[in-house]
PDB file of C-alpha atoms in Angstrom:
ATOM      1  CA  UNK A 197    -228.440  13.272  52.165  1.00  0.00           C
ATOM      2  CA  UNK A 198    -225.623  15.423  50.787  1.00  0.00           C
ATOM      3  CA  UNK A 199    -225.741  19.217  50.872  1.00  0.00           C
ATOM      4  CA  UNK A 200    -226.501  19.535  47.147  1.00  0.00           C
ATOM      5  CA  UNK A 201    -229.433  17.121  47.316  1.00  0.00           C
ATOM      6  CA  UNK A 202    -230.753  18.824  50.461  1.00  0.00           C
ATOM      7  CA  UNK A 203    -230.570  22.237  48.779  1.00  0.00           C
ATOM      8  CA  UNK A 204    -232.300  20.904  45.662  1.00  0.00           C
ATOM      9  CA  UNK A 205    -235.118  19.442  47.743  1.00  0.00           C
ATOM     10  CA  UNK A 206    -235.607  22.727  49.564  1.00  0.00           C
ATOM     11  CA  UNK A 207    -235.661  24.629  46.281  1.00  0.00           C
ATOM     12  CA  UNK A 208    -238.266  22.185  44.968  1.00  0.00           C
ATOM     13  CA  UNK A 209    -240.490  22.724  48.012  1.00  0.00           C
ATOM     14  CA  UNK A 210    -240.117  26.508  47.912  1.00  0.00           C
ATOM     15  CA  UNK A 211    -240.943  26.580  44.203  1.00  0.00           C
ATOM     16  CA  UNK A 212    -244.036  24.448  44.780  1.00  0.00           C
ATOM     17  CA  UNK A 213    -245.200  26.673  47.632  1.00  0.00           C
ATOM     18  CA  UNK A 214    -244.738  29.780  45.479  1.00  0.00           C
ATOM     19  CA  UNK A 215    -246.753  28.201  42.671  1.00  0.00           C
ATOM     20  CA  UNK A 216    -249.583  27.087  44.978  1.00  0.00           C
ATOM     21  CA  UNK A 217    -250.040  30.402  46.793  1.00  0.00           C
ATOM     22  CA  UNK A 218    -249.563  32.775  43.852  1.00  0.00           C
ATOM     23  CA  UNK A 219    -252.637  34.907  43.355  1.00  0.00           C
ATOM     24  CA  UNK A 220    -253.740  34.845  46.991  1.00  0.00           C
ATOM     25  CA  UNK A 221    -253.557  38.426  48.231  1.00  0.00           C
ATOM     26  CA  UNK A 222    -253.405  37.258  51.856  1.00  0.00           C
ATOM     27  CA  UNK A 223    -250.175  35.374  51.161  1.00  0.00           C
ATOM     28  CA  UNK A 224    -248.229  37.956  49.142  1.00  0.00           C
ATOM     29  CA  UNK A 225    -245.592  38.504  51.818  1.00  0.00           C
ATOM     30  CA  UNK A 226    -245.134  34.788  52.461  1.00  0.00           C
ATOM     31  CA  UNK A 227    -244.650  34.312  48.722  1.00  0.00           C
ATOM     32  CA  UNK A 228    -242.007  37.039  48.805  1.00  0.00           C
ATOM     33  CA  UNK A 229    -240.403  35.313  51.799  1.00  0.00           C
ATOM     34  CA  UNK A 230    -240.128  32.080  49.785  1.00  0.00           C
ATOM     35  CA  UNK A 231    -238.790  33.881  46.722  1.00  0.00           C
ATOM     36  CA  UNK A 232    -236.056  35.578  48.721  1.00  0.00           C
ATOM     37  CA  UNK A 233    -235.115  32.346  50.511  1.00  0.00           C
ATOM     38  CA  UNK A 234    -234.878  30.702  47.112  1.00  0.00           C
ATOM     39  CA  UNK A 235    -232.146  33.141  46.023  1.00  0.00           C
ATOM     40  CA  UNK A 236    -230.345  33.149  49.362  1.00  0.00           C
ATOM     41  CA  UNK A 237    -231.510  36.539  50.682  1.00  0.00           C
ATOM     42  CA  UNK A 238    -232.159  35.354  54.230  1.00  0.00           C
ATOM     43  CA  UNK A 239    -232.276  38.757  55.973  1.00  0.00           C
ATOM     44  CA  UNK A 240    -234.620  40.225  53.378  1.00  0.00           C
ATOM     45  CA  UNK A 241    -236.759  37.079  53.508  1.00  0.00           C
ATOM     46  CA  UNK A 242    -237.291  37.395  57.251  1.00  0.00           C
ATOM     47  CA  UNK A 243    -238.280  41.033  56.822  1.00  0.00           C
ATOM     48  CA  UNK A 244    -241.075  39.821  54.532  1.00  0.00           C
ATOM     49  CA  UNK A 245    -241.980  37.070  56.994  1.00  0.00           C
ATOM     50  CA  UNK A 246    -242.333  39.607  59.810  1.00  0.00           C
ATOM     51  CA  UNK A 247    -244.807  41.628  57.746  1.00  0.00           C
ATOM     52  CA  UNK A 248    -246.692  38.459  56.847  1.00  0.00           C
ATOM     53  CA  UNK A 249    -246.988  37.314  60.461  1.00  0.00           C
ATOM     54  CA  UNK A 250    -248.149  40.719  61.642  1.00  0.00           C
ATOM     55  CA  UNK A 251    -250.909  40.746  59.023  1.00  0.00           C
ATOM     56  CA  UNK A 252    -251.857  37.059  58.879  1.00  0.00           C
ATOM     57  CA  UNK A 253    -251.611  35.643  62.413  1.00  0.00           C
ATOM     58  CA  UNK A 254    -255.006  37.166  63.217  1.00  0.00           C
ATOM     59  CA  UNK A 255    -256.635  36.232  59.901  1.00  0.00           C
ATOM     60  CA  UNK A 256    -259.948  34.330  59.864  1.00  0.00           C
ATOM     61  CA  UNK A 257    -259.658  30.636  60.653  1.00  0.00           C
ATOM     62  CA  UNK A 258    -260.607  29.438  57.155  1.00  0.00           C
ATOM     63  CA  UNK A 259    -257.847  31.497  55.544  1.00  0.00           C
ATOM     64  CA  UNK A 260    -255.272  30.157  58.016  1.00  0.00           C
ATOM     65  CA  UNK A 261    -256.553  26.581  57.684  1.00  0.00           C
ATOM     66  CA  UNK A 262    -256.243  26.707  53.895  1.00  0.00           C
ATOM     67  CA  UNK A 263    -252.695  28.091  54.101  1.00  0.00           C
ATOM     68  CA  UNK A 264    -251.572  25.446  56.603  1.00  0.00           C
ATOM     69  CA  UNK A 265    -253.186  22.688  54.558  1.00  0.00           C
ATOM     70  CA  UNK A 266    -251.406  23.851  51.387  1.00  0.00           C
ATOM     71  CA  UNK A 267    -248.032  24.124  53.107  1.00  0.00           C
ATOM     72  CA  UNK A 268    -248.138  20.738  54.823  1.00  0.00           C
ATOM     73  CA  UNK A 269    -249.773  18.934  51.893  1.00  0.00           C
ATOM     74  CA  UNK A 270    -246.929  20.000  49.602  1.00  0.00           C
ATOM     75  CA  UNK A 271    -244.338  18.509  51.916  1.00  0.00           C
ATOM     76  CA  UNK A 272    -246.397  15.370  52.513  1.00  0.00           C
ATOM     77  CA  UNK A 273    -246.957  14.668  48.823  1.00  0.00           C
ATOM     78  CA  UNK A 274    -243.262  15.269  48.084  1.00  0.00           C
ATOM     79  CA  UNK A 275    -242.240  12.904  50.854  1.00  0.00           C
ATOM     80  CA  UNK A 276    -240.161  15.627  52.454  1.00  0.00           C
ATOM     81  CA  UNK A 277    -239.968  17.203  55.869  1.00  0.00           C
ATOM     82  CA  UNK A 278    -240.473  20.925  56.112  1.00  0.00           C
ATOM     83  CA  UNK A 279    -237.300  22.633  57.288  1.00  0.00           C
ATOM     84  CA  UNK A 280    -236.520  26.091  58.690  1.00  0.00           C
ATOM     85  CA  UNK A 281    -236.496  27.374  55.101  1.00  0.00           C
ATOM     86  CA  UNK A 282    -240.074  26.372  54.356  1.00  0.00           C
ATOM     87  CA  UNK A 283    -241.510  26.371  57.867  1.00  0.00           C
ATOM     88  CA  UNK A 284    -239.504  28.837  59.991  1.00  0.00           C
ATOM     89  CA  UNK A 285    -239.924  28.826  63.770  1.00  0.00           C
ATOM     90  CA  UNK A 286    -241.876  32.133  64.011  1.00  0.00           C
ATOM     91  CA  UNK A 287    -244.371  30.817  61.452  1.00  0.00           C
ATOM     92  CA  UNK A 288    -244.763  27.574  63.419  1.00  0.00           C
ATOM     93  CA  UNK A 289    -245.460  29.350  66.680  1.00  0.00           C
ATOM     94  CA  UNK A 290    -247.643  32.194  65.430  1.00  0.00           C
ATOM     95  CA  UNK A 291    -249.661  30.556  62.653  1.00  0.00           C
ATOM     96  CA  UNK A 292    -249.246  26.831  62.077  1.00  0.00           C
ATOM     97  CA  UNK A 293    -249.481  25.377  65.596  1.00  0.00           C
ATOM     98  CA  UNK A 294    -252.355  27.655  66.745  1.00  0.00           C
ATOM     99  CA  UNK A 295    -254.254  26.933  63.535  1.00  0.00           C
ATOM    100  CA  UNK A 296    -253.824  23.162  63.894  1.00  0.00           C
ATOM    101  CA  UNK A 297    -255.058  23.332  67.497  1.00  0.00           C
ATOM    102  CA  UNK A 298    -258.090  25.400  66.489  1.00  0.00           C
ATOM    103  CA  UNK A 299    -258.746  23.099  63.537  1.00  0.00           C
ATOM    104  CA  UNK A 300    -258.756  20.022  65.780  1.00  0.00           C
ATOM    105  CA  UNK A 301    -261.343  21.653  68.054  1.00  0.00           C
ATOM    106  CA  UNK A 302    -263.587  22.867  65.236  1.00  0.00           C
ATOM    107  CA  UNK A 303    -263.520  19.624  63.224  1.00  0.00           C
ATOM    108  CA  UNK A 304    -263.382  16.898  65.839  1.00  0.00           C
ATOM    109  CA  UNK A 305    -264.162  14.118  63.351  1.00  0.00           C
ATOM    110  CA  UNK A 306    -261.451  15.173  60.889  1.00  0.00           C
ATOM    111  CA  UNK A 307    -258.140  13.375  61.406  1.00  0.00           C
ATOM    112  CA  UNK A 308    -256.053  15.689  59.182  1.00  0.00           C
ATOM    113  CA  UNK A 309    -255.051  18.402  61.676  1.00  0.00           C
ATOM    114  CA  UNK A 310    -254.109  15.691  64.181  1.00  0.00           C
ATOM    115  CA  UNK A 311    -252.038  13.928  61.536  1.00  0.00           C
ATOM    116  CA  UNK A 312    -250.201  17.155  60.662  1.00  0.00           C
ATOM    117  CA  UNK A 313    -249.472  17.811  64.348  1.00  0.00           C
ATOM    118  CA  UNK A 314    -248.154  14.289  64.760  1.00  0.00           C
ATOM    119  CA  UNK A 315    -246.040  14.262  61.631  1.00  0.00           C
ATOM    120  CA  UNK A 316    -244.460  17.700  61.769  1.00  0.00           C
ATOM    121  CA  UNK A 317    -244.466  18.452  65.499  1.00  0.00           C
ATOM    122  CA  UNK A 318    -244.127  14.920  66.939  1.00  0.00           C
ATOM    123  CA  UNK A 319    -247.360  15.175  68.906  1.00  0.00           C
ATOM    124  CA  UNK A 320    -247.882  11.511  69.852  1.00  0.00           C
ATOM    125  CA  UNK A 321    -251.163  12.227  71.611  1.00  0.00           C
ATOM    126  CA  UNK A 322    -252.488  13.734  68.374  1.00  0.00           C
ATOM    127  CA  UNK A 323    -251.461  10.593  66.490  1.00  0.00           C
ATOM    128  CA  UNK A 324    -253.340   8.384  68.954  1.00  0.00           C
ATOM    129  CA  UNK A 325    -256.401  10.619  68.630  1.00  0.00           C
ATOM    130  CA  UNK A 326    -256.250  10.482  64.827  1.00  0.00           C
ATOM    131  CA  UNK A 327    -256.200   6.683  64.903  1.00  0.00           C
ATOM    132  CA  UNK A 328    -259.000   6.619  67.466  1.00  0.00           C
ATOM    133  CA  UNK A 329    -261.216   8.393  64.914  1.00  0.00           C
ATOM    134  CA  UNK A 330    -260.520   5.673  62.348  1.00  0.00           C
ATOM    135  CA  UNK A 331    -257.928   2.938  63.023  1.00  0.00           C
ATOM    136  CA  UNK A 332    -257.752   2.157  59.290  1.00  0.00           C
ATOM    137  CA  UNK A 333    -257.024   5.724  58.112  1.00  0.00           C
ATOM    138  CA  UNK A 334    -253.861   5.116  56.098  1.00  0.00           C
ATOM    139  CA  UNK A 335    -251.818   8.283  56.665  1.00  0.00           C
ATOM    140  CA  UNK A 336    -251.839   8.230  60.483  1.00  0.00           C
ATOM    141  CA  UNK A 337    -251.659   4.432  60.403  1.00  0.00           C
ATOM    142  CA  UNK A 338    -248.466   4.431  58.331  1.00  0.00           C
ATOM    143  CA  UNK A 339    -246.995   7.210  60.460  1.00  0.00           C
ATOM    144  CA  UNK A 340    -247.708   5.199  63.630  1.00  0.00           C
ATOM    145  CA  UNK A 341    -246.004   2.152  62.134  1.00  0.00           C
ATOM    146  CA  UNK A 342    -243.005   4.148  60.932  1.00  0.00           C
ATOM    147  CA  UNK A 343    -242.446   5.913  64.247  1.00  0.00           C
ATOM    148  CA  UNK A 344    -242.728   2.716  66.267  1.00  0.00           C
ATOM    149  CA  UNK A 345    -240.533   0.647  63.977  1.00  0.00           C
ATOM    150  CA  UNK A 346    -237.969   3.416  64.424  1.00  0.00           C
ATOM    151  CA  UNK A 347    -238.390   3.057  68.193  1.00  0.00           C
ATOM    152  CA  UNK A 348    -237.761  -0.702  67.948  1.00  0.00           C
ATOM    153  CA  UNK A 349    -234.713  -0.032  65.792  1.00  0.00           C
ATOM    154  CA  UNK A 350    -233.362   2.348  68.429  1.00  0.00           C
ATOM    155  CA  UNK A 351    -233.892  -0.220  71.171  1.00  0.00           C
ATOM    156  CA  UNK A 352    -232.030  -2.936  69.302  1.00  0.00           C
ATOM    157  CA  UNK A 353    -229.389  -1.133  67.253  1.00  0.00           C
ATOM    158  CA  UNK A 354    -226.523  -1.847  69.693  1.00  0.00           C
ATOM    159  CA  UNK A 355    -227.237  -5.566  70.018  1.00  0.00           C
ATOM    160  CA  UNK A 356    -225.651  -7.912  70.883  1.00  0.00           C
ATOM    161  CA  UNK A 357    -223.653  -5.550  73.127  1.00  0.00           C
ATOM    162  CA  UNK A 358    -226.567  -3.961  74.945  1.00  0.00           C
ATOM    163  CA  UNK A 359    -230.268  -3.195  74.662  1.00  0.00           C
ATOM    164  CA  UNK A 360    -231.146   0.504  74.549  1.00  0.00           C
ATOM    165  CA  UNK A 361    -234.840   0.260  75.391  1.00  0.00           C
ATOM    166  CA  UNK A 362    -237.170  -1.479  77.803  1.00  0.00           C
ATOM    167  CA  UNK A 363    -237.726  -4.963  76.436  1.00  0.00           C
ATOM    168  CA  UNK A 364    -240.980  -5.495  78.372  1.00  0.00           C
ATOM    169  CA  UNK A 365    -242.454  -2.338  76.878  1.00  0.00           C
ATOM    170  CA  UNK A 366    -241.116  -3.270  73.452  1.00  0.00           C
ATOM    171  CA  UNK A 367    -242.813  -6.677  73.602  1.00  0.00           C
ATOM    172  CA  UNK A 368    -246.122  -4.821  73.965  1.00  0.00           C
ATOM    173  CA  UNK A 369    -245.133  -2.412  71.211  1.00  0.00           C
ATOM    174  CA  UNK A 370    -244.370  -5.338  68.882  1.00  0.00           C
ATOM    175  CA  UNK A 371    -247.946  -6.597  69.309  1.00  0.00           C
ATOM    176  CA  UNK A 372    -249.378  -3.138  68.610  1.00  0.00           C
ATOM    177  CA  UNK A 373    -247.314  -2.760  65.449  1.00  0.00           C
ATOM    178  CA  UNK A 374    -248.313  -6.238  64.261  1.00  0.00           C
ATOM    179  CA  UNK A 375    -251.969  -5.271  64.613  1.00  0.00           C
ATOM    180  CA  UNK A 376    -251.462  -2.033  62.697  1.00  0.00           C
ATOM    181  CA  UNK A 377    -249.519  -3.674  59.848  1.00  0.00           C
ATOM    182  CA  UNK A 378    -252.523  -5.906  59.134  1.00  0.00           C
ATOM    183  CA  UNK A 379    -254.531  -2.752  58.357  1.00  0.00           C
ATOM    184  CA  UNK A 380    -252.155  -1.469  55.653  1.00  0.00           C
ATOM    185  CA  UNK A 381    -254.127  -1.503  52.408  1.00  0.00           C
ATOM    186  CA  UNK A 382    -251.318  -1.315  49.863  1.00  0.00           C
ATOM    187  CA  UNK A 383    -249.906  -4.824  49.398  1.00  0.00           C
ATOM    188  CA  UNK A 384    -246.429  -3.676  48.345  1.00  0.00           C
ATOM    189  CA  UNK A 385    -246.176  -1.260  51.256  1.00  0.00           C
ATOM    190  CA  UNK A 386    -247.360  -3.930  53.670  1.00  0.00           C
ATOM    191  CA  UNK A 387    -244.731  -6.381  52.398  1.00  0.00           C
ATOM    192  CA  UNK A 388    -241.904  -3.849  52.648  1.00  0.00           C
ATOM    193  CA  UNK A 389    -242.950  -2.857  56.181  1.00  0.00           C
ATOM    194  CA  UNK A 390    -243.318  -6.486  57.237  1.00  0.00           C
ATOM    195  CA  UNK A 391    -239.843  -7.396  55.982  1.00  0.00           C
ATOM    196  CA  UNK A 392    -238.244  -4.657  58.120  1.00  0.00           C
ATOM    197  CA  UNK A 393    -240.462  -5.371  61.097  1.00  0.00           C
ATOM    198  CA  UNK A 394    -239.818  -9.135  61.237  1.00  0.00           C
ATOM    199  CA  UNK A 395    -236.089  -8.640  61.721  1.00  0.00           C
ATOM    200  CA  UNK A 396    -236.592  -6.186  64.598  1.00  0.00           C
ATOM    201  CA  UNK A 397    -239.329  -8.326  66.128  1.00  0.00           C
ATOM    202  CA  UNK A 398    -236.988 -11.330  66.165  1.00  0.00           C
ATOM    203  CA  UNK A 399    -234.316  -9.299  67.987  1.00  0.00           C
ATOM    204  CA  UNK A 400    -236.831  -8.144  70.612  1.00  0.00           C
ATOM    205  CA  UNK A 401    -238.248 -11.642  71.084  1.00  0.00           C
ATOM    206  CA  UNK A 402    -234.796 -13.190  71.298  1.00  0.00           C
ATOM    207  CA  UNK A 403    -233.510 -10.652  73.806  1.00  0.00           C
ATOM    208  CA  UNK A 404    -236.621 -11.166  75.931  1.00  0.00           C
ATOM    209  CA  UNK A 405    -236.109 -14.952  75.835  1.00  0.00           C
ATOM    210  CA  UNK A 406    -232.403 -14.531  76.671  1.00  0.00           C
ATOM    211  CA  UNK A 407    -233.235 -12.375  79.670  1.00  0.00           C
ATOM    212  CA  UNK A 408    -235.695 -14.998  80.904  1.00  0.00           C
ATOM    213  CA  UNK A 409    -233.021 -17.689  80.560  1.00  0.00           C
ATOM    214  CA  UNK A 410    -230.800 -16.209  83.258  1.00  0.00           C
ATOM    215  CA  UNK A 411    -227.697 -16.486  81.085  1.00  0.00           C
ATOM    216  CA  UNK A 412    -225.155 -13.662  81.098  1.00  0.00           C
ATOM    217  CA  UNK A 413    -223.953 -13.226  77.502  1.00  0.00           C
ATOM    218  CA  UNK A 414    -226.491 -12.558  74.727  1.00  0.00           C
ATOM    219  CA  UNK A 415    -224.057 -13.404  71.915  1.00  0.00           C
ATOM    220  CA  UNK A 416    -223.113 -16.728  73.530  1.00  0.00           C
ATOM    221  CA  UNK A 417    -226.789 -17.521  74.182  1.00  0.00           C
ATOM    222  CA  UNK A 418    -227.624 -16.781  70.537  1.00  0.00           C
ATOM    223  CA  UNK A 419    -224.852 -19.000  69.191  1.00  0.00           C
ATOM    224  CA  UNK A 420    -225.900 -21.833  71.492  1.00  0.00           C
ATOM    225  CA  UNK A 421    -229.580 -21.583  70.491  1.00  0.00           C
ATOM    226  CA  UNK A 422    -229.207 -20.627  66.845  1.00  0.00           C
ATOM    227  CA  UNK A 423    -230.939 -17.268  67.356  1.00  0.00           C
ATOM    228  CA  UNK A 424    -230.362 -13.893  65.706  1.00  0.00           C
ATOM    229  CA  UNK A 425    -228.689 -11.559  68.216  1.00  0.00           C
ATOM    230  CA  UNK A 426    -226.933  -8.936  66.099  1.00  0.00           C
ATOM    231  CA  UNK A 427    -228.585  -5.800  64.752  1.00  0.00           C
ATOM    232  CA  UNK A 428    -226.035  -5.838  61.903  1.00  0.00           C
ATOM    233  CA  UNK A 429    -225.286  -2.202  62.722  1.00  0.00           C
ATOM    234  CA  UNK A 430    -221.603  -1.423  63.131  1.00  0.00           C
ATOM    235  CA  UNK A 431    -220.867   0.126  66.508  1.00  0.00           C
ATOM    236  CA  UNK A 432    -217.714   1.900  67.606  1.00  0.00           C
ATOM    237  CA  UNK A 433    -216.938   2.449  71.277  1.00  0.00           C
ATOM    238  CA  UNK A 434    -214.350   4.913  72.474  1.00  0.00           C
ATOM    239  CA  UNK A 435    -212.553   4.865  75.778  1.00  0.00           C
ATOM    240  CA  UNK A 436    -210.327   7.564  77.239  1.00  0.00           C
TER     241      UNK A 436
END
């Protein structure tokens, strides 16, 4: 993503947040924070944020829950991550994370707070708990698939030169992802995910089979057996 596109996306998120929270007296200073960030007044924006945190961090749970839900829903629906502009570190620590933790305790059958924690704070335990509530819930399901396909990509992206992960663990992960993909309800999404997954699965399977063979060179083994061994990612190695 180039700098112009990144800036445009952040402006879009800030504008949406301003629109959604306008009229809420509890959020006046956060609205001012967003407005000042939008025009590049960072120092003045953080002055507004400080006032907001002092007033709002001890607000009733329902007010905080609604604010957090608005903020994270905007990013989720836009398909964007929240960045330091829209979700600055002091806000995370003093409002968002404590509210998500309290929310998860108060509404133990509601997956949403767990999903937010998993998506925006990489809480893998929260993701497992969200799926335990309902394995077919699509948002945490798709997040689980995405994160674990990324893990398989990381493990295999330097092949055929070397394997970055633990192939035994990845064989188990492949089975888990296969099971989850079957639960994806949208046919187009399932097809797109499956196409990406099959390529990575083949690399994992082939590397596992190669390791069992006792041969020394994965590329040679692949050529001999007609198996895919390259991640098709260009790698550059530097030596002193």
